[in-house]
Amino acid sequence: MITAIRRLFGSTVGKAIALGFVVLVGVAFALGDVTGNSTFGGLGGANVAKVGDTEIGVGELRARVQQAYNRARQDQPGLTREAFVESGALDGILKQLINDAAVRQLARDLGFGVSKRLIDAQIADAFSGVSGSFDQKRYEAYLAESGLNENQIRGEIETLLLSQQLAKPIGGIPAVAPGMAKPYAVLPLEQRHGQATFIPASPFAPTADPGDAVLQKYLAQHKARFTVPERRVIQYALFDRSAVPVPAVTEAEIAKVYKDNAANFAATETRRFAQVIVPDQAAANALVAKVRGGTPLAAAAQAAGLSASTTGELTQTAYAATTTAAAAKAAFAAKRGDVLGPTQTGLGWAIARVESVTANPARSLADATPEIRTELEKNKANEAIVDYYNAIQDAVNGGASIEEVAADRKLQLVETPALLPSGRAPAQPAFTLPPEMAPMIAQAFLGSGEGEGEIATLVENEKFAVFAVKSITAAAPPPFAQIRGDLLADWRFAEGQKVARDKARGIVKAVEGGKSLAEAVSAAGPNIGNVQTIGGRRGDLDRDGKGAPPELALLFSMAKGTVKTLEIPGNRGWMVIALNEVNRPDIKSVDPRAAAYIARPLGAAFGNELVEQLVAEAKRRAGVTINKQLVDQLRRELTGTAPVAE
């Protein structure tokens, strides 16, 4: 749930509310579906879904998808809306809206409620200013930035609080009995063995050219695969400290600093002390008498079970901070070798011995000039780069173009080719930008419009770039003629993949009809791989942390004696997998310690399952109707293939 909240709000509200639900971390997976985006009815037009008495309008869903896409682009600047939607975002957000409405209605039916005052308190806390009181301007700025209105914000908070009331009691199962965990404890020891064969797509790929019409249709069906992400042409000019004139330091300025800080250049004296802290006064008196009688301070302290330490070079003021002003005055009036104390301090009774006295003579104006000049030059250089930066920022804010800024400041204006968010130029593979330009490129893809001047910091306080996006090329496939060769190759493999699929299905049917896998493969014809033995122990599947190979993952999810197909991504072919043997240890042989270890994380897993069942029951009670035709129309609109009819 916390992840869903943060992704939902992406700002102060989400973080503040999430802190209130830390106790539900154990059921975060399940609650991610419970607490998505809330709705209080369609925003006009037809409804994509109805959940009980709540209608979810197509306008609401469209707006939610756009908001989620805008947030996703902050992490992936090159993400296209088409790819975002096709990755499952539209279906996922609709599911969240439906779950929200169902859970909210179930909570109300069961008598749960959230008061307006509680929602007000959540908002006030999330948008409190420096003084601790509610900051209306921060709240309004967030609403404008997020694209949410106040009713939506309140709906989100109500749903979150209702979900907490429902889910916390059932999702926070503290533990599972070790006996219940035993079946899970034997799973890592389970061994499976089977057979597999690979049917490659390439031998079955057609060699003929189907013609432009077929390839054009194939491109339309697989547009996302050939789409080049959004590209931007950037104009920029660099400036750093070397480009900024710095006024010279004058003798008068040096003299003024010397006069204003005369105490820093006057004669000073520093001293080092050996000292020991004694817990009580009587023991301190005895120790100081021993030292004044000729025993070294370190030896006397060691004999008393204590230890002496030596300070660094201290001024009288610094020493007073560790003792008292009176003790420091006496210490700096003493001679080298004198013993001081006992003096009462916050830590006990201090006894000290003057170890050294260092006199630092006063420094004349001539002596201090190099140091003062260096400091003034540094300060003036800092002020100059700040003034220079602010002047360019003012010009940009005032509407000056990047060309005008560069000409006015005599900066070299550079124009990049069309760049991807990575900084690579698809049309000019050899083009590269220095790594230090990465902040400018990232900034240029985070919402900058064409012609809008901005400044990017390349090296903190040292180097900057003033830039503007000259042009934006929307994500789209390259011209057909330019990618026809790639289209043809991809189409051929896709057609070969279909043949490989049909052969895989034929092998499965033959095995289910009584043939062995080897017999079925032999009868399927040439260009099919040999039958291989696969298997192993479940606990070893992810031993290297890279995840189980797809064929083994499928093998360990099958029923004994079954045979299944597995598609290899990238139109590389298909596999046929048969599970022949399953060996699982007797549950009675499980080590009780292993069962207890497995039981700990199972509580959260069972909690997740119960929360998922709660959501399913909420939807069953409310009744859910989805207008699949309208959802598909919206999908086509968002992917740019057709307008949506409301």
XYZ file of C-alpha atoms in Angstrom:
646
model
C 0.000 0.000 0.000
C 2.740 2.409 0.861
C 4.303 1.970 -2.565
C 0.956 2.583 -4.212
C 0.387 5.699 -2.135
C 3.762 7.154 -2.986
C 3.320 6.455 -6.673
C -0.166 7.878 -6.473
C 0.648 11.167 -4.817
C 4.365 11.468 -5.595
C 4.632 14.306 -3.066
C 4.004 15.439 0.482
C 0.520 14.025 0.959
C 1.515 10.507 0.020
C 4.574 10.521 2.241
C 2.667 11.892 5.210
C -0.173 9.423 4.922
C 2.204 6.537 4.270
C 3.899 7.193 7.598
C 0.579 6.495 9.278
C 0.436 3.033 7.730
C 3.904 1.655 8.423
C 2.261 -1.083 10.453
C 0.830 -2.477 7.203
C 4.157 -3.045 5.465
C 3.576 -6.776 5.742
C 0.493 -6.535 3.511
C 1.864 -3.936 1.082
C 1.615 -6.275 -1.884
C -2.081 -6.899 -1.469
C -2.953 -3.373 -0.454
C -1.232 -2.021 -3.555
C -4.377 -3.098 -5.375
C -6.716 -1.801 -2.681
C -5.514 1.758 -2.495
C -4.986 3.225 -5.862
C -6.969 6.183 -7.124
C -10.452 7.007 -5.891
C -13.334 8.375 -7.839
C -16.715 9.847 -7.074
C -18.310 9.258 -10.453
C -17.518 9.853 -14.099
C -16.225 13.194 -15.277
C -18.714 13.405 -18.079
C -19.365 11.171 -21.006
C -19.896 7.418 -20.953
C -18.717 5.200 -18.104
C -15.992 2.608 -18.490
C -17.138 0.800 -15.362
C -19.808 0.738 -12.695
C -19.059 -0.540 -9.190
C -22.214 -0.715 -7.094
C -23.459 2.870 -6.999
C -20.161 4.355 -8.231
C -19.677 5.141 -11.914
C -16.168 5.498 -13.345
C -16.236 7.847 -16.302
C -13.983 7.562 -19.316
C -12.782 11.095 -18.655
C -11.747 10.122 -15.131
C -9.838 7.098 -16.364
C -8.162 9.060 -19.158
C -7.047 11.748 -16.703
C -5.705 9.163 -14.259
C -3.681 7.432 -16.951
C -2.230 10.761 -18.088
C -1.287 11.697 -14.508
C 0.391 8.322 -13.982
C 2.206 8.655 -17.313
C 3.501 12.118 -16.381
C 4.878 10.737 -13.115
C 6.427 7.748 -14.862
C 8.238 10.032 -17.297
C 10.023 11.696 -14.410
C 11.844 8.393 -13.875
C 11.966 7.397 -17.572
C 12.092 10.577 -19.692
C 12.060 8.602 -22.946
C 8.945 6.586 -22.079
C 6.234 6.933 -24.725
C 2.578 6.985 -23.802
C 1.987 4.126 -26.211
C 4.573 1.943 -24.478
C 3.231 3.003 -21.076
C -0.319 1.973 -21.973
C 0.733 -1.245 -23.683
C 2.749 -2.244 -20.608
C -0.557 -2.690 -18.779
C -0.929 0.747 -17.194
C -4.477 1.356 -18.457
C -5.757 -1.981 -17.165
C -3.865 -1.593 -13.890
C -5.255 1.880 -13.189
C -8.804 0.793 -14.048
C -8.389 -2.144 -11.666
C -7.248 0.247 -8.936
C -10.255 2.504 -9.489
C -12.617 -0.480 -9.310
C -10.947 -1.859 -6.163
C -11.100 1.569 -4.530
C -14.794 1.950 -5.164
C -15.597 -1.592 -4.001
C -13.547 -1.366 -0.787
C -14.967 2.067 -0.004
C -18.547 0.797 -0.383
C -17.872 -2.331 1.676
C -16.374 -0.249 4.476
C -19.375 2.062 4.532
C -21.821 -0.874 4.447
C -20.049 -2.371 7.465
C -20.354 0.889 9.376
C -16.832 2.245 8.981
C -16.407 5.938 8.387
C -13.902 8.760 8.104
C -14.808 12.197 9.419
C -14.174 15.426 7.558
C -12.129 16.621 10.525
C -9.782 13.626 10.242
C -9.258 14.257 6.522
C -8.669 17.959 7.258
C -6.052 16.984 9.833
C -4.234 14.748 7.352
C -4.119 17.537 4.760
C -3.060 20.154 7.325
C -0.259 17.925 8.575
C 0.937 17.069 5.058
C 1.065 20.701 3.964
C 2.315 22.392 7.113
C 4.791 25.209 6.625
C 7.927 26.122 8.543
C 5.823 27.516 11.385
C 3.971 24.226 11.707
C 0.622 25.654 10.551
C -1.239 24.790 7.332
C 0.317 26.407 4.244
C -2.466 27.155 1.751
C -0.018 28.164 -1.007
C 1.865 24.860 -0.791
C -1.430 23.011 -0.984
C -2.603 24.957 -4.038
C 0.781 24.525 -5.732
C 0.574 20.768 -5.216
C -2.928 20.606 -6.680
C -1.771 22.516 -9.746
C 1.337 20.365 -10.187
C -0.376 16.999 -9.684
C -3.455 17.692 -11.788
C -5.711 16.516 -8.930
C -8.547 18.576 -7.507
C -9.474 18.932 -3.856
C -12.317 16.402 -4.030
C -9.938 13.828 -5.487
C -7.353 14.465 -2.769
C -10.007 14.016 -0.101
C -11.239 10.889 -1.818
C -7.741 9.421 -1.836
C -7.333 10.047 1.876
C -10.774 8.643 2.725
C -10.058 5.472 0.752
C -6.691 5.054 2.433
C -8.140 5.429 5.907
C -11.070 3.128 5.192
C -8.689 0.544 3.738
C -6.601 0.722 6.865
C -9.600 0.098 9.074
C -10.608 -2.928 7.001
C -7.234 -4.439 6.222
C -5.188 -3.911 9.363
C -6.997 -6.473 11.541
C -6.854 -9.252 8.933
C -3.648 -8.343 7.114
C -1.415 -8.096 10.141
C -1.241 -11.766 11.074
C 1.740 -11.896 13.444
C 2.838 -15.498 12.994
C 2.056 -18.930 11.573
C 2.390 -22.091 13.631
C 5.476 -24.187 12.722
C 3.220 -27.163 12.005
C 1.412 -25.194 9.332
C 4.760 -24.170 7.856
C 6.070 -27.726 7.398
C 4.622 -28.240 3.889
C 6.395 -25.081 2.809
C 9.638 -26.117 4.496
C 9.922 -29.215 2.308
C 9.459 -27.265 -0.943
C 13.135 -26.213 -1.299
C 14.094 -29.914 -1.074
C 11.680 -31.007 -3.789
C 13.315 -32.479 -6.902
C 11.779 -32.617 -10.360
C 12.932 -34.220 -13.586
C 11.520 -33.936 -17.056
C 12.321 -33.553 -20.732
C 12.397 -30.587 -23.081
C 12.891 -29.875 -26.755
C 13.390 -26.616 -28.620
C 11.699 -25.713 -31.902
C 13.614 -22.749 -33.392
C 11.722 -20.215 -35.499
C 14.507 -19.381 -37.946
C 14.399 -22.614 -40.028
C 10.704 -22.040 -40.670
C 10.974 -18.348 -41.558
C 9.816 -17.658 -45.161
C 12.447 -16.406 -47.591
C 10.035 -14.576 -49.900
C 9.298 -10.834 -49.675
C 5.572 -10.383 -48.943
C 5.451 -6.850 -50.357
C 4.923 -3.404 -48.880
C 1.250 -3.866 -48.030
C 1.933 -6.800 -45.728
C 4.905 -5.072 -44.110
C 2.908 -1.861 -43.626
C 0.208 -3.861 -41.874
C 2.837 -5.621 -39.753
C 4.290 -2.250 -38.766
C 0.856 -0.982 -37.712
C 0.358 -4.078 -35.559
C 3.800 -3.808 -33.941
C 4.258 -0.058 -33.900
C 5.746 0.058 -30.410
C 8.539 -2.339 -31.385
C 9.842 0.013 -34.068
C 9.060 3.318 -32.386
C 12.017 5.606 -31.748
C 11.511 7.464 -28.425
C 11.010 11.186 -28.312
C 14.048 13.156 -29.446
C 14.986 16.741 -28.677
C 17.378 19.201 -30.306
C 19.085 21.299 -27.632
C 20.845 24.642 -28.041
C 23.213 25.467 -25.222
C 26.061 27.711 -24.153
C 28.502 26.927 -21.368
C 29.846 29.341 -18.799
C 32.063 28.866 -15.782
C 34.217 30.918 -13.459
C 36.800 31.545 -16.162
C 34.195 33.401 -18.238
C 33.223 35.732 -15.404
C 35.220 38.939 -14.872
C 36.264 39.368 -11.251
C 37.056 42.862 -9.866
C 40.604 43.314 -8.605
C 41.252 43.504 -4.879
C 42.372 47.010 -3.863
C 44.810 48.002 -1.146
C 42.030 49.976 0.524
C 39.892 46.846 0.788
C 42.790 44.930 2.327
C 43.416 47.721 4.836
C 39.745 47.797 5.821
C 39.658 44.054 6.464
C 42.840 44.372 8.536
C 41.323 47.180 10.601
C 37.912 45.511 11.052
C 39.565 42.309 12.217
C 42.436 43.783 14.227
C 41.984 41.255 17.028
C 42.774 38.412 14.619
C 46.156 39.938 13.790
C 47.153 41.021 17.319
C 49.756 39.167 19.370
C 48.411 35.934 20.865
C 49.593 33.278 23.228
C 48.658 29.576 23.163
C 49.405 26.946 25.738
C 49.342 23.156 26.023
C 48.278 21.485 29.263
C 48.593 18.009 30.734
C 45.551 17.382 32.874
C 43.625 14.732 34.790
C 40.034 14.718 36.070
C 39.497 13.357 39.613
C 35.967 12.370 40.771
C 36.057 13.940 44.262
C 37.843 16.853 45.912
C 39.648 14.882 48.606
C 41.279 12.570 46.093
C 42.119 15.594 43.926
C 43.851 17.346 46.847
C 45.869 14.230 47.589
C 46.899 13.829 43.936
C 47.896 17.496 43.480
C 49.995 17.347 46.662
C 51.800 14.323 45.290
C 52.480 16.110 41.966
C 53.737 19.248 43.678
C 55.996 17.001 45.713
C 57.805 15.961 42.522
C 55.822 13.009 41.117
C 55.096 13.387 37.407
C 51.406 14.059 36.736
C 51.001 10.987 34.494
C 52.581 8.688 37.096
C 50.511 10.123 39.944
C 47.308 9.725 37.915
C 48.176 6.133 36.964
C 48.849 5.232 40.598
C 45.384 6.535 41.457
C 43.792 4.466 38.690
C 43.324 7.466 36.456
C 44.940 8.700 33.244
C 46.299 12.076 32.187
C 45.778 13.631 28.767
C 47.458 16.477 26.894
C 45.518 19.232 25.156
C 46.361 20.828 21.864
C 47.407 24.443 21.523
C 44.688 26.489 23.282
C 44.004 30.177 23.593
C 42.799 31.552 26.915
C 39.258 31.761 25.565
C 39.337 28.158 24.347
C 40.675 26.929 27.701
C 37.993 28.880 29.568
C 35.346 26.995 27.617
C 36.589 23.714 29.150
C 36.975 25.016 32.713
C 36.017 28.491 33.966
C 37.071 32.025 33.083
C 38.848 32.386 36.424
C 40.734 29.112 36.007
C 41.768 30.069 32.471
C 43.018 33.455 33.674
C 45.122 31.773 36.356
C 46.411 29.157 33.906
C 47.618 31.803 31.463
C 49.272 33.760 34.271
C 51.276 30.701 35.408
C 54.721 29.733 34.168
C 55.707 26.652 32.188
C 55.797 23.651 34.591
C 53.390 25.148 37.144
C 50.672 22.869 38.530
C 47.122 24.257 38.657
C 44.096 23.180 40.629
C 42.190 21.331 41.745
C 39.459 23.276 39.895
C 35.870 22.100 39.911
C 34.396 21.417 36.449
C 31.267 19.761 35.177
C 33.121 16.422 34.986
C 34.845 16.530 38.345
C 37.976 18.178 39.803
C 40.635 19.136 37.243
C 44.389 19.198 37.919
C 46.570 20.647 35.158
C 50.237 21.302 34.423
C 51.467 23.936 31.949
C 53.416 21.950 29.358
C 54.339 24.687 26.892
C 53.836 28.387 26.216
C 53.851 29.657 22.614
C 53.914 33.382 21.916
C 52.587 34.430 18.516
C 53.730 37.961 17.663
C 51.361 40.473 16.151
C 51.166 40.539 12.354
C 51.579 43.824 10.536
C 49.404 44.876 7.595
C 52.222 43.864 5.249
C 52.467 40.420 6.866
C 48.707 39.838 6.697
C 48.203 41.199 3.173
C 48.785 37.908 1.232
C 46.263 36.030 3.384
C 43.675 38.806 3.219
C 44.131 39.211 -0.535
C 43.593 35.488 -1.145
C 40.400 35.468 0.887
C 39.061 38.616 -0.783
C 39.823 37.243 -4.247
C 37.954 34.057 -3.400
C 34.950 35.979 -2.079
C 34.853 38.275 -5.089
C 35.056 35.320 -7.483
C 32.123 33.670 -5.681
C 30.101 36.870 -5.795
C 30.934 37.375 -9.462
C 29.757 33.915 -10.573
C 26.576 34.301 -8.512
C 25.861 37.717 -10.050
C 26.640 36.374 -13.534
C 24.356 33.364 -13.007
C 21.537 35.538 -11.639
C 21.830 37.968 -14.553
C 21.441 35.130 -17.055
C 18.568 33.694 -15.038
C 16.850 37.089 -15.027
C 17.294 37.355 -18.785
C 15.845 33.883 -19.307
C 12.929 34.607 -16.959
C 12.351 37.867 -18.817
C 11.807 36.012 -22.079
C 15.202 36.451 -23.737
C 15.975 33.748 -26.285
C 18.979 31.480 -25.969
C 20.488 33.216 -29.006
C 20.093 36.630 -27.348
C 21.600 35.424 -24.070
C 24.609 33.886 -25.831
C 25.172 36.956 -28.010
C 24.848 39.375 -25.098
C 27.318 37.404 -22.985
C 29.584 36.481 -25.909
C 29.103 32.772 -25.225
C 29.529 30.109 -27.881
C 26.157 28.685 -28.874
C 26.123 24.951 -29.677
C 23.303 22.960 -31.239
C 22.999 19.217 -30.765
C 21.449 16.762 -33.196
C 18.145 15.199 -32.142
C 18.957 13.434 -28.872
C 17.383 10.628 -26.894
C 17.172 10.997 -23.082
C 20.368 8.945 -22.900
C 22.216 11.655 -24.841
C 22.631 9.393 -27.867
C 21.770 10.747 -31.325
C 20.104 8.014 -33.444
C 20.806 9.866 -36.705
C 24.476 10.437 -35.795
C 25.796 7.351 -33.963
C 29.265 8.873 -33.634
C 27.979 11.932 -31.772
C 28.815 12.083 -28.067
C 28.515 14.653 -25.328
C 30.845 14.848 -22.320
C 29.433 12.959 -19.286
C 29.219 16.234 -17.371
C 26.403 17.325 -19.730
C 24.061 14.645 -18.346
C 22.274 17.059 -15.923
C 21.396 19.370 -18.819
C 20.003 16.526 -20.946
C 17.932 15.173 -18.058
C 16.562 18.636 -17.352
C 15.766 19.210 -21.020
C 13.549 16.101 -21.078
C 11.679 16.906 -17.859
C 8.913 19.058 -19.264
C 10.885 21.790 -21.010
C 8.901 23.307 -23.861
C 10.358 24.473 -27.150
C 12.246 27.756 -26.810
C 12.073 27.926 -23.012
C 15.444 28.956 -21.609
C 16.828 27.184 -18.545
C 20.098 26.886 -16.653
C 21.595 23.546 -15.654
C 24.356 23.092 -13.078
C 27.057 20.841 -14.504
C 29.673 21.188 -11.753
C 28.417 22.574 -8.451
C 29.373 26.266 -8.084
C 31.805 25.930 -10.997
C 30.257 25.194 -14.392
C 26.838 25.795 -15.898
C 24.895 25.534 -19.151
C 22.181 27.913 -20.309
C 20.044 26.005 -22.781
C 16.742 25.730 -24.602
C 14.972 22.948 -26.443
C 14.932 24.033 -30.091
C 12.645 21.303 -31.376
C 10.859 18.162 -30.202
C 10.338 15.117 -32.386
C 7.522 12.990 -31.036
C 8.074 9.292 -30.525
C 7.236 7.462 -33.754
C 8.602 4.782 -36.065
C 11.137 5.984 -38.650
C 9.951 6.331 -42.259
C 8.857 3.016 -43.752
C 11.541 3.015 -46.432
C 14.227 3.545 -43.804
C 13.265 0.499 -41.733
C 11.883 -1.774 -44.451
C 14.819 -4.165 -44.151
C 14.357 -4.501 -40.395
C 10.617 -4.932 -40.866
C 11.152 -7.697 -43.413
C 13.561 -9.580 -41.136
C 11.238 -9.208 -38.157
C 8.202 -10.317 -40.180
C 10.041 -13.423 -41.389
C 10.964 -14.450 -37.855
C 7.397 -13.757 -36.676
C 6.052 -16.026 -39.414
C 8.624 -18.677 -38.494
C 7.523 -18.316 -34.884
C 3.958 -19.195 -35.897
C 5.139 -22.386 -37.583
C 7.267 -23.265 -34.545
C 4.226 -22.670 -32.329
C 2.051 -24.984 -34.411
C 4.715 -27.693 -34.341
C 5.030 -27.324 -30.563
C 1.285 -27.691 -30.164
C 1.335 -30.742 -32.439
C 4.021 -32.368 -30.302
C 1.995 -31.691 -27.135
C -1.086 -33.257 -28.715
C 0.909 -36.326 -29.764
C 2.335 -36.784 -26.256
C -1.121 -36.390 -24.720
C -2.263 -39.050 -27.194
C 0.170 -41.584 -25.756
C 3.462 -41.068 -27.588
C 6.708 -40.390 -25.798
C 8.227 -36.935 -26.238
C 11.053 -38.404 -28.333
C 8.559 -40.174 -30.640
C 6.470 -37.014 -31.030
C 9.538 -34.917 -31.849
C 10.726 -37.438 -34.414
C 7.327 -37.468 -36.104
C 7.162 -33.647 -36.204
C 9.802 -33.461 -38.915
C 13.261 -31.899 -39.291
C 14.730 -28.717 -37.783
C 13.659 -29.576 -34.238
C 16.153 -29.923 -31.418
C 16.981 -33.106 -29.609
C 15.104 -34.105 -26.487
C 17.065 -33.034 -23.409
C 16.723 -34.032 -19.752
C 16.074 -31.081 -17.431
C 15.379 -30.738 -13.724
C 16.947 -30.207 -10.353
C 16.071 -29.156 -6.829
C 13.644 -26.294 -6.215
C 15.917 -24.659 -3.674
C 18.691 -24.368 -6.293
C 16.616 -22.548 -8.930
C 17.700 -19.055 -7.888
C 21.002 -19.882 -6.254
C 22.915 -17.277 -8.326
C 20.309 -14.571 -7.738
C 19.463 -14.243 -11.433
C 16.151 -16.075 -11.274
C 15.227 -19.513 -12.530
C 15.487 -20.199 -16.287
C 11.984 -20.005 -17.833
C 11.900 -23.707 -18.713
C 12.744 -24.730 -15.121
C 10.293 -22.214 -13.691
C 7.587 -23.805 -15.836
C 8.698 -27.328 -14.907
C 8.291 -26.547 -11.202
C 4.778 -25.185 -11.739
C 3.410 -28.157 -13.710
C 1.500 -31.206 -12.583
C 3.264 -34.552 -12.842
C 2.684 -36.314 -16.158
C 1.695 -33.146 -18.057
C 3.320 -31.521 -21.076
C 3.270 -27.807 -21.902
C 4.617 -25.286 -24.416
C 6.800 -22.268 -23.656
C 7.334 -19.366 -26.046
C 10.869 -18.016 -26.298
C 10.755 -14.188 -26.512
C 12.031 -12.331 -29.542
C 10.515 -14.740 -32.072
C 13.319 -17.189 -31.349
C 11.099 -20.261 -31.126
C 9.131 -22.485 -28.758
C 9.901 -25.181 -26.237
C 7.917 -28.271 -25.288
C 8.390 -29.418 -21.686
C 7.208 -32.643 -20.095
C 7.293 -33.341 -16.346
C 8.001 -36.997 -15.622
C 9.055 -37.231 -11.977
C 8.420 -35.323 -8.733
C 10.268 -36.297 -5.537
C 9.282 -34.466 -2.368
C 10.638 -35.429 1.093
C 8.265 -36.764 3.726
C 6.847 -33.863 5.733
C 7.658 -35.776 8.936
C 11.368 -35.462 8.171
C 11.337 -31.652 8.278
C 13.681 -30.147 10.842
C 11.534 -28.168 13.356
C 14.044 -25.323 13.175
C 13.543 -25.074 9.401
C 9.768 -25.024 9.881
C 10.048 -22.272 12.485
C 12.285 -20.271 10.158
C 9.809 -20.585 7.265
C 6.872 -19.709 9.524
C 8.081 -16.174 10.171
C 7.552 -14.729 6.661
C 4.456 -16.837 6.026
C 2.352 -14.626 8.301
C 2.675 -11.695 5.911
C 1.977 -13.945 2.926
C -1.220 -15.260 4.514
C -2.174 -11.685 5.376
C -1.751 -10.739 1.722
C -4.000 -13.608 0.673
C -6.716 -12.608 3.135
C -6.628 -8.988 1.972
C -6.895 -10.115 -1.649
C -9.930 -12.196 -0.691
C -11.392 -9.172 1.078
C -11.068 -7.088 -2.081
C -12.609 -9.866 -4.174
C -15.552 -10.099 -1.767
C -15.981 -6.311 -1.845
C -16.229 -6.416 -5.628
C -18.615 -9.375 -5.537
C -20.963 -7.593 -3.126
C -20.885 -4.317 -5.027
C -21.164 -5.862 -8.469
C -18.770 -4.740 -11.188
C -19.654 -4.002 -14.800
C -16.928 -3.007 -17.275
C -17.586 -1.480 -20.688
C -14.812 -3.375 -22.486
C -15.623 -1.762 -25.819
C -15.135 1.722 -24.401
C -11.945 0.651 -22.601
C -10.553 -0.628 -25.903
C -11.546 2.631 -27.596
C -9.709 4.577 -24.909
C -6.703 2.285 -25.320
C -6.609 3.060 -29.045
C -6.907 6.773 -28.337
C -4.066 6.758 -25.831
C -1.835 4.782 -28.190
C -2.604 7.146 -31.063
C -4.434 4.693 -33.309
C -7.965 6.105 -33.030
C -10.070 8.748 -31.242
C -12.274 7.678 -28.367
C -16.040 7.940 -28.597
C -17.696 9.085 -25.411
